Every structure is written in structure tokens, then in C-alpha cells.
Coordinates of C-alpha atoms and ligand atoms in Angstrom, one line a residue:
X1 CA 205.7 78.3 11.4
X2 CA 205.2 78.6 15.1
X3 CA 207.6 76.4 17.0
X4 CA 205.5 74.5 19.4
X5 CA 208.5 73.1 21.2
X6 CA 209.9 76.6 22.1
X7 CA 209.2 77.4 25.7
X8 CA 208.2 81.0 26.6
X9 CA 210.9 82.9 28.4
X10 CA 209.0 82.9 31.7
X11 CA 208.7 79.2 31.8
X12 CA 212.4 78.7 30.9
X13 CA 213.1 81.1 33.8
X14 CA 211.0 79.1 36.2
X15 CA 212.6 75.8 35.1
X16 CA 216.0 77.4 35.7
X17 CA 214.7 78.6 39.1
X18 CA 213.7 75.1 40.1
X19 CA 217.2 73.8 39.2
X20 CA 218.8 76.6 41.1
X21 CA 216.5 76.1 44.0
X22 CA 217.7 72.5 44.4
X23 CA 221.3 73.8 44.5
X24 CA 220.5 76.7 46.8
X25 CA 217.5 75.8 49.0
X26 CA 218.3 78.7 51.4
X27 CA 220.3 81.9 51.5
X28 CA 222.9 80.1 53.7
X29 CA 223.7 77.9 50.8
X30 CA 224.2 80.9 48.6
X31 CA 226.5 82.6 51.1
X32 CA 228.6 79.4 51.4
X33 CA 229.0 79.2 47.6
X34 CA 229.6 83.0 47.0
X35 CA 233.3 83.2 47.9
X36 CA 234.1 80.5 45.3
X37 CA 233.0 82.8 42.4
X38 CA 234.2 86.3 43.2
X39 CA 237.5 87.7 44.3
X40 CA 238.1 87.5 48.0
X41 CA 238.2 91.3 48.4
X42 CA 234.8 91.6 46.7
X43 CA 233.2 89.0 48.9
X44 CA 234.6 90.6 52.0
X45 CA 233.4 94.0 51.0
X46 CA 229.8 92.8 50.6
X47 CA 229.7 90.5 53.6
X48 CA 231.6 92.3 56.3
X49 CA 230.1 93.9 59.3
X50 CA 231.5 96.5 61.6
X51 CA 234.3 95.5 63.9
X52 CA 234.3 91.7 64.4
X53 CA 230.8 91.2 62.8
X54 CA 229.0 90.8 66.2
X55 CA 226.3 93.1 64.9
X56 CA 225.5 90.8 62.0
X57 CA 225.4 87.7 64.3
X58 CA 223.1 89.6 66.7
X59 CA 220.7 90.6 63.9
X60 CA 220.5 86.9 62.9
X61 CA 220.0 85.6 66.4
X62 CA 217.4 88.3 67.2
X63 CA 215.3 87.0 64.2
X64 CA 215.9 83.4 65.1
X65 CA 214.6 84.0 68.7
X66 CA 211.2 85.2 67.5
X67 CA 208.7 82.3 67.6
X68 CA 205.1 82.0 66.5
X69 CA 202.2 79.9 67.7
X70 CA 200.4 78.6 64.6
X71 CA 196.6 78.4 64.0
X72 CA 195.2 75.6 61.9
X73 CA 192.0 74.8 60.1
X74 CA 191.8 78.2 58.3
X75 CA 194.0 77.9 55.2
X76 CA 192.7 76.1 52.1
X77 CA 195.9 76.8 50.1
X78 CA 198.9 79.1 50.0
X79 CA 197.9 82.7 50.8
X80 CA 198.5 85.6 48.4
X81 CA 201.3 88.0 49.4
X82 CA 200.6 91.1 47.3
X83 CA 200.8 94.4 49.2
X84 CA 200.3 98.1 48.5
X85 CA 203.0 100.4 49.6
X86 CA 202.7 104.2 49.2
X87 CA 200.0 103.7 46.5
X88 CA 201.8 101.2 44.4
X89 CA 201.0 97.5 44.3
X90 CA 203.9 95.0 44.7
X91 CA 204.0 91.2 44.4
X92 CA 205.3 90.8 47.9
X93 CA 206.4 92.8 51.0
X94 CA 210.0 92.2 50.3
X95 CA 212.4 94.5 48.5
X96 CA 216.0 95.2 47.6
X97 CA 217.8 97.5 50.1
X98 CA 220.1 100.3 48.8
X99 CA 223.7 99.2 48.4
X100 CA 226.8 101.2 47.5
X101 CA 229.3 99.5 45.3
X102 CA 227.5 96.2 44.6
X103 CA 229.1 96.1 41.2
X104 CA 232.4 95.4 43.0
X105 CA 230.9 92.1 44.3
X106 CA 229.4 91.3 40.8
X107 CA 230.0 93.6 37.8
X108 CA 226.7 95.1 36.7
X109 CA 224.9 94.0 39.9
X110 CA 222.9 97.2 40.2
X111 CA 221.0 96.8 37.0
X112 CA 220.7 93.0 37.4
X113 CA 218.9 93.7 40.7
X114 CA 216.8 96.4 39.2
X115 CA 215.6 94.3 36.3
X116 CA 214.9 91.3 38.5
X117 CA 212.8 93.5 40.8
X118 CA 210.9 94.9 37.9
X119 CA 210.2 91.3 36.5
X120 CA 209.0 90.2 40.0
X121 CA 207.3 93.6 40.8
X122 CA 209.0 94.1 44.1
X123 CA 210.7 97.4 45.3
X124 CA 214.2 98.0 44.1
X125 CA 216.2 100.8 45.9
X126 CA 219.2 102.3 44.1
X127 CA 221.9 103.8 46.4
X128 CA 223.3 107.2 45.7
X129 CA 226.6 105.3 45.9
X130 CA 225.4 102.8 43.4
X131 CA 226.9 101.7 40.1
X132 CA 224.1 102.8 37.8
X133 CA 222.8 106.2 37.0
X134 CA 219.3 107.2 38.3
X135 CA 218.1 107.4 34.7
X136 CA 219.4 103.9 33.7
X137 CA 218.0 102.3 36.9
X138 CA 214.6 104.0 36.3
X139 CA 214.5 102.6 32.8
X140 CA 215.4 99.1 34.1
X141 CA 212.8 99.2 36.9
X142 CA 210.2 101.8 36.0
X143 CA 207.4 100.4 38.1
X144 CA 209.3 99.6 41.3
X145 CA 212.1 102.1 41.5
X146 CA 213.1 103.7 44.8
X147 CA 216.1 106.0 45.4
X148 CA 218.2 106.4 48.6
X149 CA 220.3 109.5 49.3
X150 CA 223.2 110.2 51.6
X151 CA 223.9 113.7 52.9
X152 CA 225.6 115.8 50.2
X153 CA 225.9 119.0 52.3
X154 CA 228.4 120.9 50.1
X155 CA 227.2 124.3 48.8
X156 CA 224.0 124.1 50.8
X157 CA 223.0 120.6 49.4
X158 CA 223.4 121.6 45.8
X159 CA 224.1 118.0 44.7
X160 CA 221.4 116.6 47.1
X161 CA 218.7 118.8 45.6
X162 CA 219.8 118.1 42.1
X163 CA 219.5 114.4 42.8
X164 CA 215.9 115.1 44.0
X165 CA 215.2 116.9 40.8
X166 CA 216.6 114.0 38.7
X167 CA 214.5 111.5 40.8
X168 CA 211.4 113.6 40.2
X169 CA 212.1 113.6 36.4
X170 CA 212.2 109.8 36.2
X171 CA 209.2 109.2 38.5
X172 CA 211.0 107.5 41.4
X173 CA 208.3 105.9 43.5
X174 CA 209.8 106.6 46.9
X175 CA 212.7 108.8 48.1
X176 CA 214.7 107.6 51.1
X177 CA 217.1 109.6 53.3
X178 CA 219.6 107.5 55.2
X179 CA 220.2 108.8 58.7
X180 CA 222.2 106.1 60.3
X181 CA 225.7 106.9 58.9
X182 CA 226.6 110.0 61.0
X183 CA 230.3 108.7 61.0
X184 CA 232.5 106.4 59.0
X185 CA 233.4 103.4 61.0
X186 CA 235.8 100.4 60.5
X187 CA 234.7 97.2 58.9
X188 CA 237.6 94.9 59.6
X189 CA 237.2 92.5 56.7
X190 CA 236.9 95.3 54.2
X191 CA 240.0 97.0 55.7
X192 CA 242.0 93.8 55.6
X193 CA 240.9 93.1 52.0
X194 CA 242.5 96.4 51.0
X195 CA 239.3 98.4 50.4
X196 CA 239.1 100.9 53.1
X197 CA 240.0 103.9 50.9
X198 CA 240.4 104.3 47.2
X199 CA 240.2 101.3 44.9
X200 CA 243.8 100.5 44.1
X201 CA 244.3 96.8 43.2
X202 CA 247.3 95.3 44.9
X203 CA 249.2 92.3 43.5
X204 CA 247.2 90.2 45.9
X205 CA 243.9 91.6 44.7
X206 CA 244.9 91.1 41.1
X207 CA 245.7 87.5 41.8
X208 CA 242.3 87.1 43.5
X209 CA 240.6 88.4 40.3
X210 CA 242.7 86.2 38.0
X211 CA 241.5 83.0 39.7
X212 CA 237.8 83.9 39.4
X213 CA 237.1 83.6 35.6
X214 CA 233.3 83.9 35.9
X215 CA 233.7 87.3 37.7
X216 CA 236.4 88.4 35.2
X217 CA 234.1 87.5 32.3
X218 CA 231.3 89.6 33.9
X219 CA 233.8 92.4 34.3
X220 CA 234.7 92.3 30.6
X221 CA 231.0 92.3 29.7
X222 CA 229.8 95.0 32.2
X223 CA 232.9 97.1 32.8
X224 CA 234.9 98.3 35.8
X225 CA 232.9 99.1 39.0
X226 CA 231.8 102.8 38.9
X227 CA 229.9 105.2 41.1
X228 CA 227.7 106.1 38.2
X229 CA 224.9 107.6 40.3
X230 CA 227.0 110.6 41.1
X231 CA 229.9 110.6 38.6
X232 CA 228.4 113.4 36.5
X233 CA 229.0 115.8 39.4
X234 CA 232.6 114.8 39.6
X235 CA 233.0 115.3 35.9
X236 CA 234.7 111.9 35.8
X237 CA 234.1 108.3 35.4
X238 CA 237.3 107.4 37.1
X239 CA 236.3 105.5 40.3
X240 CA 238.9 107.0 42.6
X241 CA 238.3 110.5 41.3
X242 CA 234.6 110.1 42.1
X243 CA 235.3 108.6 45.5
X244 CA 237.6 111.6 46.3
X245 CA 235.1 114.1 45.0
X246 CA 232.2 112.6 47.0
X247 CA 234.1 112.3 50.2
X248 CA 234.8 116.0 50.2
X249 CA 231.1 116.9 49.7
X250 CA 229.2 114.2 51.5
X251 CA 229.0 113.0 55.1
X252 CA 227.3 113.2 58.4
X253 CA 223.7 112.5 59.2
X254 CA 220.8 114.6 58.0
X255 CA 219.5 116.9 60.8
X256 CA 215.7 117.0 61.2
X257 CA 215.8 120.5 59.8
X258 CA 217.5 119.1 56.7
X259 CA 215.0 116.3 56.5
X260 CA 212.2 118.9 56.5
X261 CA 213.9 120.8 53.6
X262 CA 214.0 117.6 51.5
X263 CA 210.4 116.8 52.5
X264 CA 209.5 120.2 51.0
X265 CA 211.5 119.6 47.8
X266 CA 210.4 116.1 47.1
X267 CA 206.8 115.7 45.8
X268 CA 206.3 112.0 46.3
X269 CA 206.3 109.6 49.3
X270 CA 209.4 109.7 51.5
X271 CA 211.0 107.5 54.1
X272 CA 213.9 107.9 56.5
X273 CA 216.2 104.9 56.9
X274 CA 218.1 103.8 59.9
X275 CA 215.4 104.6 62.6
X276 CA 215.4 102.5 65.8
X277 CA 213.9 104.7 68.5
X278 CA 210.1 105.4 68.6
X279 CA 210.8 109.1 69.4
X280 CA 212.8 109.5 66.1
X281 CA 210.0 107.8 64.3
X282 CA 207.5 110.2 65.8
X283 CA 209.7 113.1 64.9
X284 CA 209.9 112.0 61.3
X285 CA 206.1 111.5 61.0
X286 CA 205.6 115.0 62.5
X287 CA 207.6 116.3 59.5
X288 CA 205.3 114.6 57.0
X289 CA 207.5 111.6 56.4
X290 CA 205.2 108.7 55.3
X291 CA 207.6 105.7 55.8
X292 CA 209.8 104.7 58.7
X293 CA 212.6 102.4 57.4
X294 CA 214.0 100.6 60.5
X295 CA 217.5 99.4 60.1
X296 CA 220.9 99.1 61.9
X297 CA 222.6 99.2 58.5
X298 CA 222.9 95.4 58.5
X299 CA 225.4 95.5 61.3
X300 CA 227.9 97.5 59.2
X301 CA 228.1 100.7 61.4
X302 CA 228.9 99.5 65.0
X303 CA 228.4 96.2 66.7
X304 CA 226.5 97.7 69.7
X305 CA 223.5 98.8 67.8
X306 CA 220.2 97.1 68.8
X307 CA 218.8 94.7 66.1
X308 CA 216.0 96.5 64.3
X309 CA 213.6 93.5 64.8
X310 CA 213.9 94.0 68.6
X311 CA 213.0 97.7 68.3
X312 CA 210.1 97.0 65.9
X313 CA 207.3 96.6 68.5
X314 CA 208.1 99.9 70.1
X315 CA 208.2 101.8 66.8
X316 CA 205.0 100.0 65.6
X317 CA 203.2 101.0 68.8
X318 CA 204.3 104.6 68.4
X319 CA 203.7 105.3 64.6
X320 CA 202.2 102.1 63.1
X321 CA 198.8 103.7 62.5
X322 CA 200.3 106.9 61.0
X323 CA 203.1 105.6 58.8
X324 CA 204.3 102.6 56.7
X325 CA 206.9 100.6 58.6
X326 CA 209.7 99.1 56.6
X327 CA 212.5 97.0 58.2
X328 CA 215.8 95.5 57.2
X329 CA 219.0 94.2 58.9
X330 CA 219.2 90.4 59.3
X331 CA 216.6 89.2 56.8
X332 CA 217.7 85.8 55.5
X333 CA 214.4 84.0 54.7
X334 CA 210.7 84.3 54.1
X335 CA 210.3 83.2 57.7
X336 CA 212.2 86.3 58.8
X337 CA 209.9 88.5 56.7
X338 CA 206.9 86.8 58.3
X339 CA 208.4 87.4 61.8
X340 CA 208.7 91.1 61.0
X341 CA 205.2 91.3 59.5
X342 CA 203.9 89.7 62.7
X343 CA 205.6 92.3 64.8
X344 CA 204.2 95.2 62.9
X345 CA 206.3 95.8 59.8
X346 CA 204.5 96.5 56.5
X347 CA 207.4 95.3 54.3
X348 CA 211.0 94.1 54.6
X349 CA 214.2 94.7 52.6
X350 CA 217.3 92.7 52.2
X351 CA 220.9 93.7 51.4
X352 CA 223.7 91.2 51.8
X353 CA 221.6 88.2 50.8
X354 CA 221.2 89.7 47.3
X355 CA 225.0 90.0 47.1
X356 CA 225.4 86.3 48.1
X357 CA 222.8 85.3 45.6
X358 CA 224.5 87.2 42.8
X359 CA 228.0 86.0 43.7
X360 CA 226.8 82.4 43.9
X361 CA 224.5 82.4 40.8
X362 CA 225.8 85.2 38.7
X363 CA 223.2 87.1 36.6
X364 CA 220.4 84.7 37.7
X365 CA 221.0 85.4 41.4
X366 CA 218.6 88.3 42.1
X367 CA 215.7 86.6 40.3
X368 CA 216.3 83.4 42.2
X369 CA 216.5 85.1 45.5
X370 CA 213.3 87.1 45.0
X371 CA 211.5 83.9 44.0
X372 CA 212.9 82.1 47.1
X373 CA 211.8 84.9 49.5
X374 CA 208.3 84.9 48.0
X375 CA 207.9 81.1 48.1
X376 CA 209.2 81.0 51.7
X377 CA 206.9 83.8 52.8
X378 CA 203.8 82.2 51.3
X379 CA 204.7 78.9 52.9
X380 CA 205.5 80.6 56.3
X381 CA 202.2 82.5 56.3
X382 CA 200.3 79.3 55.3
X383 CA 202.0 77.4 58.1
X384 CA 200.8 79.9 60.8
X385 CA 197.3 80.2 59.3
X386 CA 197.6 83.9 58.2
X387 CA 195.5 84.5 55.1
X388 CA 197.5 87.6 54.0
X389 CA 200.6 89.5 55.1
X390 CA 198.5 91.8 57.2
X391 CA 197.0 88.9 59.1
X392 CA 200.4 87.8 60.4
X393 CA 199.8 90.5 63.0
X394 CA 197.2 88.5 64.7
X395 CA 199.7 85.8 65.6
X396 CA 200.7 84.9 69.1
X397 CA 204.4 85.6 69.4
X398 CA 207.3 84.9 71.7
X399 CA 209.9 87.7 71.3
X400 CA 212.5 87.6 74.1
X401 CA 214.6 90.5 72.6
X402 CA 211.8 93.0 72.5
X403 CA 212.9 96.4 73.9
X404 CA 210.6 98.4 76.3
X405 CA 211.1 102.1 75.5
Ligands
LIG1 C1 227.6 96.3 50.5 C2 226.6 97.1 51.1 C3 226.5 98.5 50.8 C4 225.5 99.3 51.5 N1 225.4 100.6 51.1 C5 224.3 101.3 51.6 C6 224.1 102.6 51.0 O1 224.7 103.1 50.1 N2 223.0 103.3 51.6 C7 222.2 102.8 52.6 O2 221.3 103.4 53.0 N3 222.5 101.5 53.1 C8 223.5 100.8 52.6 N4 223.7 99.5 53.0 C9 222.8 99.0 54.0 C10 221.6 98.3 53.4 O3 220.7 99.2 52.7 C11 220.7 97.5 54.4 O4 220.3 98.4 55.4 C12 221.4 96.3 55.0 O5 222.2 95.7 54.1 C13 220.3 95.4 55.5 O6 220.8 94.3 56.3 P1 221.2 92.9 55.6 O7 222.4 93.0 54.8 O8 221.3 92.0 56.8 O9 220.0 92.5 54.8 C14 224.7 98.7 52.4 C15 224.8 97.3 52.7 C16 225.7 96.6 52.1 C17 225.8 95.1 52.4

């Protein structure tokens, strides 16, 4: 007989979400809680910026400084936030940014994020330095799966073009080339935590793992952090072997000539990530790139890079009519997403906050954070009187950090 008391999975999830929401009403609460549940080195890896973290602080304060004058009397209820990006409909203009090594922060994090994004129908981007294979991530997130590549230059981009082939075979929605890592820089907290090179747990790191039973349990269930996306090329599943192999074959930033070659090889929509200057955005568009992904790598490259939100009006003025504009670096709330939409972005992505959420809440973290971002975005748009994400652009804005190019 049908059990009338049994709740459908989605309603159980939403009750769980409400409970978690009371515990973590904002991402700041998740970040505060995160270090209590994962080894210190893992938290530092996910949370660190370049140098002394000034770039991260600047990204946050640049968002905080953007203020909006609301309009009232137009909004009967919360506005819808669905958007279409590159021909696919998504539940909201907020996605998960590509991250290498998230399974160090929480074992199995790549697929947890992929599945949560699929459930919520928001974009999920696997990093080429991720912990899941392209094929597994595609199976977990078939309708929302994006892939990001770094520059595998060895043997005339043999691995790079093979990754493009694999992406094509599993119907990746959008391919992204990251341009903003021309050099490897120092992240002081990562270095201090003992993670600057290969992964060799020191006695201190082992101690840090032993005192985090929830993380250890996840490790037992999901396995050791691996660079699964590329491990088949190294012919090894050993993390350090794969790191060594990749470092010999990968590095530098894509040149425009290389971008053009990938543009030719890839048959779907494509974005370049890390753009801050309008002239670079125009160059990319002239090569047939459909999406400009603005980013300063979340403050993880050098501290002196301009916050992406402050460069957004210039890039939007240059290419906003010809390309889709995506933006990350410093997003911590639905209000931040609204600010970026108001200044000309079509969608936003978040990195670190997904790691805080997963560290703080375990497997439920990514679902919870997506729900939080969507709820906050709807409330924020409702508050300023925007009837849709696109209407946020009509807002009157104070933006003291805006760069004149
Ligand atoms: C742990 C970690 C690993 C990252 N790895 C990559 C990567 O492999 N490829 C990439 O393009 N960006 C990478 N990024 C940058 C993110 O895609 C994104 O640009 C940044 O995190 C956004 O800023 P936010 O953290 O303030 O949200 C990484 C970020 C973090 C936190």
C-alpha cells in the first residue's frame, strides 16, 4: 500500500534546506563554520588568495561599494530568475566556477557540485584540474555541464585537443579557456599549509586529518583526492605522478592564435575566462568567442589585479551587445549577483563559497548554497523593483570603483 506519510525526496530536501538555512543564513556563516570540519590544510587550500589575501578583500569591498536606488510599486511578488545562456535554459544566472582540487577540501566535491547543479539546473563547470573525469561529470550533470581547460601545450596541444574531443563526445554545453594564469604565483596560506608542490602529508597534516572525523569518513567513502580529469594521459591514478606529469606539459596563458585554433576545433559555444580589459574582450569576440568570462581568479593570482566588478561596465560597453558576459571573483550573495546583473553581466559564477558550503555542510552543501543564492537573488531583484534579471540593468547605481578605460 502507498505510504501516505512518506515525503517525496524533493520535499525532504527542502525541509533539510530550511533547517540548514537557519544555521547558515549567509555564506559568511558557512565560511566561519568550514574550518571546524575539514583539515586545516584543506581549508587553507580552498580559501587562500595570492600573497596576503588583499585581492580577496578588495573583491569583496568592490562589491559592497556598489549601491542601488530601488523603485517601488511595480512588483506584485518575487520575480522569476530563469535565464537562457548560449541556447540553454537555466534556473538562475548563477553557476559553479571551475576549481582544481576541490576534493581536497571535501572528498568527492566535484561530483557533489555537479549533481547539485543538475538538480537545480544551474551551470556547473568542471576544471581540467578537477577530481572527476569529464565522462563522470557529464553523466552527473548532463543538462548543465561546462568544461574549463588550461593550456596543455606539449606536443602541439595534443592533450588539449583530445580534451576537446572528449568534451564534444559527452555534449559539454560550453567550453572555457582560462587565460589568467600565465604564471604560477604564491598563495601564502597554501604554501604554509604544506601544499605548494606535491601532496605529501606531513605528520602535522596527518594530525589535522585525524581530528576531522566527518572529513575522514567522506575520504573513506569517496577515496583519495585525484586529478581524474587528466589522469588517463599520465597513465596513473597516483596524485603526485599526475601532478608531475601535468606540470611538465601544461602552463602559460593561451595566445590569441591558440584561442583561434581551439575555436576552430570546438563546435559549440565557447568562452574565455579571466578577461578584465575591454580590448581583450573585443579581441576574443573578433575570433568568434561567444562568452566573455570576467574574473581575477578570485584573488588567487596576484593581489594587484583589479576587481572584475569594477571592470564590468567597461567590458559591457565594449562587447555587451555582441557577447554573453559572465563574471566571478568575490560573489558571496544573491545581492552580489544582482549588482553584477545591474552593471551588465548576464550571469555570475562562484568558487570559494561552494567550498565553504561543502566544508560546513558536507554533502548537502552545494544544494544549500545554490538555493541560498537563488532565494537571495529573487529577494534582491524584488527589493529594487526589477521584474527579471535583465531588468536589473535599468537600475540607478552608485559604483565608486568603476574603471574608465
Ligand atoms: C580552490 C580553487 C581552485 C581553482 N581552480 C581553478 C581552475 O582549475 N581553473 C580556473 O579557471 N579557475 C580556477 N579557480 C578560480 C575560479 O574558477 C573562480 O574564478 C574564482 O574562485 C571566483 O572567485 P570566488 O572564489 O571569489 O568566487 C579556482 C578557485 C579556487 C578557490
